[in-house]
Coordinates of C-alpha atoms and ligand atoms in Angstrom, one line a residue:
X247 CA 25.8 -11.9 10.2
X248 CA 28.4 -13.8 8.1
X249 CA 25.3 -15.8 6.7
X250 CA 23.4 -12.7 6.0
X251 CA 25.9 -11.1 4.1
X252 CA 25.9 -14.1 2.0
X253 CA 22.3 -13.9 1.3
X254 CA 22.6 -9.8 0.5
X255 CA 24.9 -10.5 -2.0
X256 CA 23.3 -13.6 -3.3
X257 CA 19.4 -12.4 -3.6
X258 CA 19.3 -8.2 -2.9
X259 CA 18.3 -7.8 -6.2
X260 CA 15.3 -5.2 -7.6
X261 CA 12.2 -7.3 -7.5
X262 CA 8.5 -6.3 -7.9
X263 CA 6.4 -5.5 -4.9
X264 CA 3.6 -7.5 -6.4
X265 CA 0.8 -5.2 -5.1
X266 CA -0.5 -6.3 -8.1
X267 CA 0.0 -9.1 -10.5
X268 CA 1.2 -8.2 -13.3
X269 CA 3.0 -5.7 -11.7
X270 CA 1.9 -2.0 -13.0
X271 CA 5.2 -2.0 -14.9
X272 CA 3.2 -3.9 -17.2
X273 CA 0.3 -1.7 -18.0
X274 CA -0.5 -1.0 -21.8
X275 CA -2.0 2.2 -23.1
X276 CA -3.5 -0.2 -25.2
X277 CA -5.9 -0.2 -22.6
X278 CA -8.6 2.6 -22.7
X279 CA -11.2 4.3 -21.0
X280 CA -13.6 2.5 -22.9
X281 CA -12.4 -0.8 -21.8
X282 CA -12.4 0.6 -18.0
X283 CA -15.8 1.8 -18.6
X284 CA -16.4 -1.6 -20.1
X285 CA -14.4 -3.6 -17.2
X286 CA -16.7 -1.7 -14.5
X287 CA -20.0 -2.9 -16.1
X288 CA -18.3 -6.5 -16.1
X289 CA -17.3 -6.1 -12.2
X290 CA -21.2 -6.0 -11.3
X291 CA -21.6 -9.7 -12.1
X292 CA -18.2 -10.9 -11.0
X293 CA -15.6 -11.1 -8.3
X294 CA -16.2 -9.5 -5.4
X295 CA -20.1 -7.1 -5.1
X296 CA -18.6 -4.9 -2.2
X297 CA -17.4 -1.5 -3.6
X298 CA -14.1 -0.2 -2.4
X299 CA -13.3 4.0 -3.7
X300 CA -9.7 5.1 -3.2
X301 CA -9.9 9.0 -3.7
X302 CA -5.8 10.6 -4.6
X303 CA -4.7 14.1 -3.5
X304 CA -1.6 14.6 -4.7
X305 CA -1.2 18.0 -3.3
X306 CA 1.7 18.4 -0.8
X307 CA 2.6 21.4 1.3
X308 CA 6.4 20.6 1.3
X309 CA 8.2 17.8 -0.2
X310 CA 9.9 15.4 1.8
X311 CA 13.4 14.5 0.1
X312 CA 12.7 10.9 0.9
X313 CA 8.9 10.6 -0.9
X314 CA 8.2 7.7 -3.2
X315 CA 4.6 8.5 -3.6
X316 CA 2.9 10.2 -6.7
X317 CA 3.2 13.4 -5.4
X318 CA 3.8 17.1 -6.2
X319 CA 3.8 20.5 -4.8
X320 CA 1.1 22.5 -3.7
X321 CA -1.2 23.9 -6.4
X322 CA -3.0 27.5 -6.8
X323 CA -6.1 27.4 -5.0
X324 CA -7.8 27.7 -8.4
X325 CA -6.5 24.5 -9.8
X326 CA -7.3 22.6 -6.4
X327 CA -11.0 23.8 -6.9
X328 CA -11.2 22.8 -10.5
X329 CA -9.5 19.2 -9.4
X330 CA -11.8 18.4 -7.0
X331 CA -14.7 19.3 -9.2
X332 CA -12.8 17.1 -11.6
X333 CA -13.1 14.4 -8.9
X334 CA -16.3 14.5 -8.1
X335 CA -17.5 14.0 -12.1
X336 CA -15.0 11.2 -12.1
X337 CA -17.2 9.7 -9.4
X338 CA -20.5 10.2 -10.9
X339 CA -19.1 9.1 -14.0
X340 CA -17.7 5.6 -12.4
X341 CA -21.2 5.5 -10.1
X342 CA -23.6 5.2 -13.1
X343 CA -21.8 2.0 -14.4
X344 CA -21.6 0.6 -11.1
X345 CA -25.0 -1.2 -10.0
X346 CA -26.2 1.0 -6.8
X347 CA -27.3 -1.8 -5.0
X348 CA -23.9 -3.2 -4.7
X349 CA -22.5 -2.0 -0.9
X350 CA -19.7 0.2 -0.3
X351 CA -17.2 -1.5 2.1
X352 CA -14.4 1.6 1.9
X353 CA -12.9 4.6 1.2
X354 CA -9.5 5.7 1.3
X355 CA -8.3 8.9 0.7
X356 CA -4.2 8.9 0.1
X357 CA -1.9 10.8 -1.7
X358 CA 0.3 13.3 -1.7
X359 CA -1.5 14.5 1.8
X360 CA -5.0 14.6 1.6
X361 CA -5.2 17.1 4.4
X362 CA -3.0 19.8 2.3
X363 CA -6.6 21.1 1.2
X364 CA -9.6 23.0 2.3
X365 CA -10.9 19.8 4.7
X366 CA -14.1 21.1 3.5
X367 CA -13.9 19.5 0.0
X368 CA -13.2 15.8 1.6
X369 CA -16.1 16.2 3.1
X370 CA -18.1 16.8 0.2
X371 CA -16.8 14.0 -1.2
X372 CA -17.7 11.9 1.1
X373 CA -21.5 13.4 1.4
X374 CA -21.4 12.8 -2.8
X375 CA -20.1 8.7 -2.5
X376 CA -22.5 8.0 0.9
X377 CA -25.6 9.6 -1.5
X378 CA -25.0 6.9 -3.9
X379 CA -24.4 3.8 -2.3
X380 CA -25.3 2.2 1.0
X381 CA -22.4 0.7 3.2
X382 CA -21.9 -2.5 5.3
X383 CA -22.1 -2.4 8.7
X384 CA -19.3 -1.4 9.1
X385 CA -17.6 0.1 6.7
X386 CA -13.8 1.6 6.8
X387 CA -13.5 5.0 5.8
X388 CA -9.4 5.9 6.0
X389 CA -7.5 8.8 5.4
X390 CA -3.1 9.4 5.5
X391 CA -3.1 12.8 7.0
X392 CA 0.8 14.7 7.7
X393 CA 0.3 15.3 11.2
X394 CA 2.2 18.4 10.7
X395 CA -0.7 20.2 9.4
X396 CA -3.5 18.5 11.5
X397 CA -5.4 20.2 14.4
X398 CA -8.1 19.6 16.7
X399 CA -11.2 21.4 14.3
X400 CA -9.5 19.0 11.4
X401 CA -9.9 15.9 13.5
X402 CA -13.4 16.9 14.3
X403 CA -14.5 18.1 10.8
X404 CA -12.5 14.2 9.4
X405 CA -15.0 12.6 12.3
X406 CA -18.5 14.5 11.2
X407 CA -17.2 13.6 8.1
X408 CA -17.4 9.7 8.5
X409 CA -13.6 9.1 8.7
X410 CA -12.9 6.3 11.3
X411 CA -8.9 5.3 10.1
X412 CA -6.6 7.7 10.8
X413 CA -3.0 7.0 9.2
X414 CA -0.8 9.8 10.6
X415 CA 2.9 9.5 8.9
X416 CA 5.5 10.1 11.5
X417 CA 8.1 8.8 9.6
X418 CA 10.3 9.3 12.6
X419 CA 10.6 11.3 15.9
X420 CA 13.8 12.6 15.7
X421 CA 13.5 16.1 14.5
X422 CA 17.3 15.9 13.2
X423 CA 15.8 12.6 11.2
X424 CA 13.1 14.4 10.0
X425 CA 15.2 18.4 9.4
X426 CA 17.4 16.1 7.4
X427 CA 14.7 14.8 4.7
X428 CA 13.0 18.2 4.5
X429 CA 9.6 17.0 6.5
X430 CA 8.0 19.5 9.2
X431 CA 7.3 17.5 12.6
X432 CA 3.5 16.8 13.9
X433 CA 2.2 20.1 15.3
X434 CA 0.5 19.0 18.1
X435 CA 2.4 15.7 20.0
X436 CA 0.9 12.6 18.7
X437 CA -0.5 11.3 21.6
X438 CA -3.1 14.7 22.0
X439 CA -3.8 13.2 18.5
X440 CA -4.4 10.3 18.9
X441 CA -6.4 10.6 21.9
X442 CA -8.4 13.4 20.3
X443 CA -9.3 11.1 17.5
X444 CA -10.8 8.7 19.8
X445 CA -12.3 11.0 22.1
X446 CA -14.3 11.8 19.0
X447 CA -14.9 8.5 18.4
X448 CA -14.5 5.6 20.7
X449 CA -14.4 3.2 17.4
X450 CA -12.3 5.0 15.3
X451 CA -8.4 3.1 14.7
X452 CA -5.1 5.1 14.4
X453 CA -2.3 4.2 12.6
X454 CA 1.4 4.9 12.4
X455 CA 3.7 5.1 9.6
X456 CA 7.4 4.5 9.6
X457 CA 10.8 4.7 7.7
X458 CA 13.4 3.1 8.6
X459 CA 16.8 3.8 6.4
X460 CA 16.7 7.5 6.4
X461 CA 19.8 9.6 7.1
X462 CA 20.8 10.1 10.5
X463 CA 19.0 7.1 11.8
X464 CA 20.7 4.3 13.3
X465 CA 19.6 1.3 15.2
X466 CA 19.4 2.9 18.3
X467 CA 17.6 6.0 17.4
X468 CA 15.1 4.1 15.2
X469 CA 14.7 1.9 18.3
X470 CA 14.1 4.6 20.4
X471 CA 11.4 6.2 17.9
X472 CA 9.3 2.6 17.9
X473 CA 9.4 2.5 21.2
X474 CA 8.0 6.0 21.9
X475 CA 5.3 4.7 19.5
X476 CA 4.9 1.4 20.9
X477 CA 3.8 3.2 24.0
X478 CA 1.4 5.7 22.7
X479 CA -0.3 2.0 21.6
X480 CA -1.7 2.9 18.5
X481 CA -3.8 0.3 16.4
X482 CA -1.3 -0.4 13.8
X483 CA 1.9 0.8 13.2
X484 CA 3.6 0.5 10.0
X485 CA 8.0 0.3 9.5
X486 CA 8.3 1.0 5.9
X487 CA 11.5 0.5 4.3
X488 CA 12.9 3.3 2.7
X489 CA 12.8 2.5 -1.1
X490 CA 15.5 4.8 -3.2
X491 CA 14.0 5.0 -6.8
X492 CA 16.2 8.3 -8.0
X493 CA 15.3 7.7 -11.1
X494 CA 11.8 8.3 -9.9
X495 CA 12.3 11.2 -7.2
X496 CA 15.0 12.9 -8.5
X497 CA 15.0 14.8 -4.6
X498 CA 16.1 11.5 -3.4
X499 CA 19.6 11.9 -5.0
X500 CA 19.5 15.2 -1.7
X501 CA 19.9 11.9 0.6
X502 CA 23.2 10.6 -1.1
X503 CA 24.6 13.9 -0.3
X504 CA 23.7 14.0 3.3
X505 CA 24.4 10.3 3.6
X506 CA 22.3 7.0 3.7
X507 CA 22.9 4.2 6.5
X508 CA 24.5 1.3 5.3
X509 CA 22.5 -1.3 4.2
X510 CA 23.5 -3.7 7.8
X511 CA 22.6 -1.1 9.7
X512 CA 19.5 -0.7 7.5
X513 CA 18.5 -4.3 8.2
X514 CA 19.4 -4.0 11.7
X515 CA 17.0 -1.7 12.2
X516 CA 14.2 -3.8 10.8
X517 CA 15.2 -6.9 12.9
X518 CA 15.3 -4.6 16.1
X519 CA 12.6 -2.8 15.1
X520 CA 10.2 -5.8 14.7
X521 CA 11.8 -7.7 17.9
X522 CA 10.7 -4.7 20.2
X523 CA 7.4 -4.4 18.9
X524 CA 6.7 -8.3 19.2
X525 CA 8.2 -7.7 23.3
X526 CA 6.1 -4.6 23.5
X527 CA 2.4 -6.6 22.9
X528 CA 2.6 -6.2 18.7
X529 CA 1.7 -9.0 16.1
X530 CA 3.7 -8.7 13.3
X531 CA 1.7 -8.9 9.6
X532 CA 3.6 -9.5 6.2
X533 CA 6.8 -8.2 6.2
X534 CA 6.1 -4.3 7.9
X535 CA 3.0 -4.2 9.4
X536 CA 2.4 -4.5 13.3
X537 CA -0.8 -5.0 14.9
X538 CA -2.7 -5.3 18.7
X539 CA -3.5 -8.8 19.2
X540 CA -7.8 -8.2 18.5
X541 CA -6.9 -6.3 15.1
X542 CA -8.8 -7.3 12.3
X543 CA -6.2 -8.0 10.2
X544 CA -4.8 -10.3 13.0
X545 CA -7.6 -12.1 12.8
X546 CA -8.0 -12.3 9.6
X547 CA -4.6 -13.9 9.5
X548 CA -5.5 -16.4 11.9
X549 CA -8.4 -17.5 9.2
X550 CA -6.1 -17.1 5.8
X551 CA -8.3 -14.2 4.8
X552 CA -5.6 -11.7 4.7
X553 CA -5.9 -9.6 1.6
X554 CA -3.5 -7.0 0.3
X555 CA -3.9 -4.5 -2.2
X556 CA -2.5 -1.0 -3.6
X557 CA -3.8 0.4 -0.4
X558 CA -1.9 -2.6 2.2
X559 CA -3.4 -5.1 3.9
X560 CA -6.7 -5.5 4.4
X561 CA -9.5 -8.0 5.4
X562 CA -11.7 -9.9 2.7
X563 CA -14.8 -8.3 4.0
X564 CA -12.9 -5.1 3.7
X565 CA -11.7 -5.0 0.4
X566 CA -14.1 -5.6 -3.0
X567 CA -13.0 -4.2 -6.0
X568 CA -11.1 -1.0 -5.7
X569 CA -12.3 2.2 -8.2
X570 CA -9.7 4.7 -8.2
X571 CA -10.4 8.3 -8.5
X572 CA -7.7 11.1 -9.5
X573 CA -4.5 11.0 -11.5
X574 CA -2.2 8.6 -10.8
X575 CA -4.9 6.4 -9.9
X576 CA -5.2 2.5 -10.0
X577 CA -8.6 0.5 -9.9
X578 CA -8.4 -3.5 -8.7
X579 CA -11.5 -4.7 -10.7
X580 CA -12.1 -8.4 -10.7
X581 CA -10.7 -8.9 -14.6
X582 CA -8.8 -5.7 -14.9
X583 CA -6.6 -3.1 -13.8
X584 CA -6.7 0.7 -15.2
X585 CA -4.8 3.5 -14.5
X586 CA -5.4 7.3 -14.4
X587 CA -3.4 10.1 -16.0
X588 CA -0.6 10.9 -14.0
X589 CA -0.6 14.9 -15.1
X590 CA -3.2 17.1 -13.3
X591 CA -4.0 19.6 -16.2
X592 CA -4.5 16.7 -18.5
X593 CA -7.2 15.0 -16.1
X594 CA -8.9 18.0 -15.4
X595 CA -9.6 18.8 -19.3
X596 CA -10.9 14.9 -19.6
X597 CA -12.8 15.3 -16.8
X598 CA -14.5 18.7 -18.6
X599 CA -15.5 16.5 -21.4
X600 CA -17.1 14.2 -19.2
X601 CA -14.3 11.3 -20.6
X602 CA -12.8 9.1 -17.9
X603 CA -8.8 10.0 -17.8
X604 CA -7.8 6.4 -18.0
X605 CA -4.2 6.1 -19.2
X606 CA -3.2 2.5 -19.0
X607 CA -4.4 -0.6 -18.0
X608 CA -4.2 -4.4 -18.3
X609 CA -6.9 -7.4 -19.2
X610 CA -6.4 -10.0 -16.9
X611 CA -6.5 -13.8 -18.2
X612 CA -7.9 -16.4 -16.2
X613 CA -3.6 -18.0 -15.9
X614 CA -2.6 -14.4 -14.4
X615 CA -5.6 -14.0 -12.0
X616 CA -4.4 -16.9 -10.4
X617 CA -0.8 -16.8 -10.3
X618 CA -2.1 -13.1 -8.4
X619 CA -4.2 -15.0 -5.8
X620 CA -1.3 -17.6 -4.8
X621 CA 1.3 -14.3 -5.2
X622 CA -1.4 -12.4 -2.6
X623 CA -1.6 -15.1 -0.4
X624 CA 1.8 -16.4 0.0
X625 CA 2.8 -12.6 0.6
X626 CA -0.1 -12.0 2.9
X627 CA 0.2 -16.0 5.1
X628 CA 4.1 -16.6 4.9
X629 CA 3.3 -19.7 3.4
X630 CA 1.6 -22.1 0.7
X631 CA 0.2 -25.4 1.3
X632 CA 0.3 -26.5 -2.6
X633 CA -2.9 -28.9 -2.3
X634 CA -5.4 -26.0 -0.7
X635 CA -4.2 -22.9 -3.0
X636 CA -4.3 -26.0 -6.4
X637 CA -8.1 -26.6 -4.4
X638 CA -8.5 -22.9 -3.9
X639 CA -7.9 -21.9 -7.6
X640 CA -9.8 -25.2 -9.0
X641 CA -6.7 -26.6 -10.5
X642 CA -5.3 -30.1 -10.4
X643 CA -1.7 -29.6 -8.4
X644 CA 0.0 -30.9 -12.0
X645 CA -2.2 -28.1 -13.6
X646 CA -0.9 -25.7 -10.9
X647 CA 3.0 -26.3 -11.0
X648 CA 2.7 -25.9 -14.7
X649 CA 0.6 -23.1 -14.8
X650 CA 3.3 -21.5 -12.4
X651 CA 6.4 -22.9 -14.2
X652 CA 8.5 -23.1 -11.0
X653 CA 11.8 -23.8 -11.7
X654 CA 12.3 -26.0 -8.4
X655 CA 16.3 -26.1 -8.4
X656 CA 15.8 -22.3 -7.3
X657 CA 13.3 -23.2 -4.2
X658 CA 15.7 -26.2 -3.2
X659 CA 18.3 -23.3 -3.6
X660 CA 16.1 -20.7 -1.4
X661 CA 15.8 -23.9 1.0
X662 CA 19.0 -24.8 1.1
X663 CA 20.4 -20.9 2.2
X664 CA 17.4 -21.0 5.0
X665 CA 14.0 -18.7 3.5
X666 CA 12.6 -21.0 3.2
X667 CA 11.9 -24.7 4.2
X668 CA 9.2 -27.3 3.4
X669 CA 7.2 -29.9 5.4
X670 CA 4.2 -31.8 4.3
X671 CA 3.2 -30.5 1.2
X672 CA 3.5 -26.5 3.1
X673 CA 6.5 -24.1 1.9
X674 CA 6.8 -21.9 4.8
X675 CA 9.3 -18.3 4.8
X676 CA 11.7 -18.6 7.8
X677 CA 12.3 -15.4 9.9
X678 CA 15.1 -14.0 8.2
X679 CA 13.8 -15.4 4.6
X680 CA 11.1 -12.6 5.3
X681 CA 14.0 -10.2 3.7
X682 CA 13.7 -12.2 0.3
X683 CA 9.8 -12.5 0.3
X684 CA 9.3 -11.3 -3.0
X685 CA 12.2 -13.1 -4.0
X686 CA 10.5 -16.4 -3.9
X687 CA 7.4 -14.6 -5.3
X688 CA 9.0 -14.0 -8.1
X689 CA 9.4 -17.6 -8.6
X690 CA 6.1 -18.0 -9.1
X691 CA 6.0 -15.3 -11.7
X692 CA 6.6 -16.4 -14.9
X693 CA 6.7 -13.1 -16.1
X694 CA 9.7 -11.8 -14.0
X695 CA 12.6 -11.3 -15.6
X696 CA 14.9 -10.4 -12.7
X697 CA 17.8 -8.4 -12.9
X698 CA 16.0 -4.8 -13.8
X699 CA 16.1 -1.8 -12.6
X700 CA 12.5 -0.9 -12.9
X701 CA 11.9 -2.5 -9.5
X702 CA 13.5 -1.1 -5.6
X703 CA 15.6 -3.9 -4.1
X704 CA 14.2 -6.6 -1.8
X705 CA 16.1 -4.8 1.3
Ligands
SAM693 C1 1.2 9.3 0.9 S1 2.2 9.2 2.3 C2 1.2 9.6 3.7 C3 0.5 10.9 3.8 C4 1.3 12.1 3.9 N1 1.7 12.5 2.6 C5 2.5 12.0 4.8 O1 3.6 12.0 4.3 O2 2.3 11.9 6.0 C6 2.3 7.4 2.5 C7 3.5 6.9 3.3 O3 4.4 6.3 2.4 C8 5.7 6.2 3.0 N2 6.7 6.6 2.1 C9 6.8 7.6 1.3 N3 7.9 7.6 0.5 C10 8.6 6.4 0.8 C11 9.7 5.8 0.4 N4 10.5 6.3 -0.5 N5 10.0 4.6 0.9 C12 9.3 4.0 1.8 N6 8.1 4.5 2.3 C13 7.8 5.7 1.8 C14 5.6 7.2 4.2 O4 5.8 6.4 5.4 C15 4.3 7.8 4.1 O5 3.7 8.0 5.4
SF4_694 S1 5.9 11.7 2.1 FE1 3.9 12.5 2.1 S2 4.1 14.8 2.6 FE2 6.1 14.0 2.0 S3 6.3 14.5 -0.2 FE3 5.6 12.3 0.0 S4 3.4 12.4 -0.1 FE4 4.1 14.5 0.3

């Protein structure tokens, strides 16, 4: 603990979460829609041919004091109709610069809650994607769904639907836990819902979301929450640390009132958290995901081809280049990333005159594609063997540690305080290095400037 408090001090710093690389901090609105509309004709002939949609709601029916997503309350009914419409032309507008015969590998639906709306217009959504592409075998088609609105006809209209990932955000199953951040609890228990869901489909895969660092938890109530979900044996469950960004969600600054753990009891509870899921028959992946042993992303581990993206984890046959659809949105193309308006009457008039409501973006150069592959894969395999990711990225190693300007007195630094440690040519994280991940990350970001406050601490 004495050791641990040393490395809080030393390295608890705000530090990007590298879901993408450049981190979206660095977006220009130099970027436009034409050069998104010009970056999607590009991604037919390179990177990755699968096609990957991620569709955001941002609706939400009350507003959890905690909620670090781009989210907002509820919206007349007349402005949820005209922003689905709005969706769907943003679709058909992405679809004819996208060459059909490329397959669609997933769809994601996030949010906000996706199920605060008529269920109804999902659907058509859905029916409007599947008309224009075929999928691979098997496809995954996801949706994050507040199990405090979700009942049985819902489950059964997301099945005929095509849905076969459920993440259902528990956050917690304390209702003092939950009262306290302002967040209704699941209406029916979750274990009706989760066997419901694969009643209706034996193939279908449930997930769990988590926060851990919320007030009124404490080690032994978080405990007791994973445990409870640990037995239900869902697919994947997910411990998110809480991130406070006040200066983002200006309802966070509610939880200072009521009281935040400290930050040991914080990390207690991700230590004891993961520990009792690894006893209870979970493999842990990256930093807070927790898997059955046959999951896909398990195996994918196992083989290095764990990917990771604005969505989470996912498997290279999984993932292609993502197209994002609604504000707020972000789109993984091979050579690019472009970002949607963030306010809903402004991408709802674009959308009328048939523009595409890009607001920012970035170029990618060959340099920073790369230093995003070895960023991905460290984050996603714990480790780098520097040979394979120089071989991987067809650089010479001396290429490679220049093109990454490490500065190595701060790895033999990381080494020396135990994240990480070295042997044969592989830099491996240790368990409790895990913390400072994106610490040593950042070392391989010559970008990163360190010391801002644009970013939510490691821990
Ligand atoms: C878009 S929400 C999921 C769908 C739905 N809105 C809900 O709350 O159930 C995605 C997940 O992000 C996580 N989350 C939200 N705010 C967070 C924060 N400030 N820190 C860490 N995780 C957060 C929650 O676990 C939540 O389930
Ligand atoms: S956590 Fe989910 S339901 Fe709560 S405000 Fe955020 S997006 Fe909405």
């Amino acid at each position: 603990m004495e050791n641990l408090k040393y490395l809080l001090d030393k390295y608890n710093a705000p530090v990007p979460r590298y879901t993408s690389y450049p981190p979206a901090n660095h977006f220009t609105d130099e970027f436009t829609a034409q050069d998104y509309h010009q970056a999607i004709i590009q991604s037919n002939i390179e990177g990755d041919s699968n096609v990957s949609f991620y569709l955001h709601i941002p609706f939400c029916k009350r507003m959890c004091y905690y909620c670090g997503c781009n989210s907002c309350p509820m919206a007349e009914q007349n402005i949820v109709n005209r922003y689905v419409q709005a969706l769907k032309k943003e679709v058909n507008l992405v679809s004819e610069a996208l060459d059909s015969k490329r397959k669609l590998s997933q769809i994601h639906y996030g949010g906000g809650t996706p199920n605060s709306i008529d269920l109804r217009y999902i659907k058509e959504l859905n029916e409007l994607i599947f008309s224009k592409f075929e999928t691979i075998e098997n496809p995954e088609i996801a949706i994050e769904c507040h199990p405090g609105y979700l009942e049985q006809g819902d489950l059964e209209l997301l099945t005929q639907a095509g849905f076969n990932r459920f993440s259902l955000g528990i956050q917690d199953f304390s209702d003092d836990v939950l009262k306290k951040s302002n967040r209704e609890p699941s209406k029916i228990p979750v274990g009706d819902l989760i066997s419901s869901i694969k009643e209706l489909n034996p193939k279908a895969k449930v997930n769990l979301d988590f926060i851990y660092g919320l007030p009124g938890q404490t080690r032994e109530s978080f405990n007791n929450t994973i445990r409870q979900a640990a037995e239900l044996r869902p697919d994947r469950i997910v411990t998110f640390s809480y991130a406070h960004v006040p200066w983002v969600n200006k309802l966070q600054l509610h939880l200072e009132e009521i009281g935040l753990p400290e930050q040991n009891d914080k990390i207690e509870m991700y230590f004891s958290s993961a520990r009792l899921l690894k006893e209870l028959g979970y493999i842990q992946i990256g930093f807070d995901h927790y898997v059955l042993p046959d999951d896909e992303l398990n195996i994918a581990f196992e083989q290095k081809q764990l990917h990771r993206n604005f969505q989470g984890y996912s498997t290279r046959s999984t993932t292609g280049q993502v197209y994002a659809f609604g504000v707020s949105a972000i789109s993984q193309l091979e050579s690019a990333y472009s970002q949607n308006t963030k306010s809903i009457e402004d991408y709802i008039k674009i959308l009328d005159n048939n523009h595409l409501p890009t607001e920012k973006g970035y170029q990618l150069r060959q340099a920073e594609k790369q230093i995003g592959e070895l960023i991905t894969y460290f984050l996603c395999n714990k480790e780098l063997k520097f040979d394979l990711i120089a071989n991987q990225l067809e650089l010479s190693l001396i290429d490679l540690m220049r093109l990454l300007k490490i500065d190595f007195r701060s790895l033999s630094e990381f080494e020396s305080d135990g994240i990480i440690e070295f042997s044969t040519g592989t830099m491996r994280v240790t368990d409790i290095g895990m913390l400072f991940i994106r610490n040593v990350a950042g070392e391989f970001d010559p970008i990163y400037a360190g010391k801002t406050n644009k970013y939510s601490k490691s821990v």
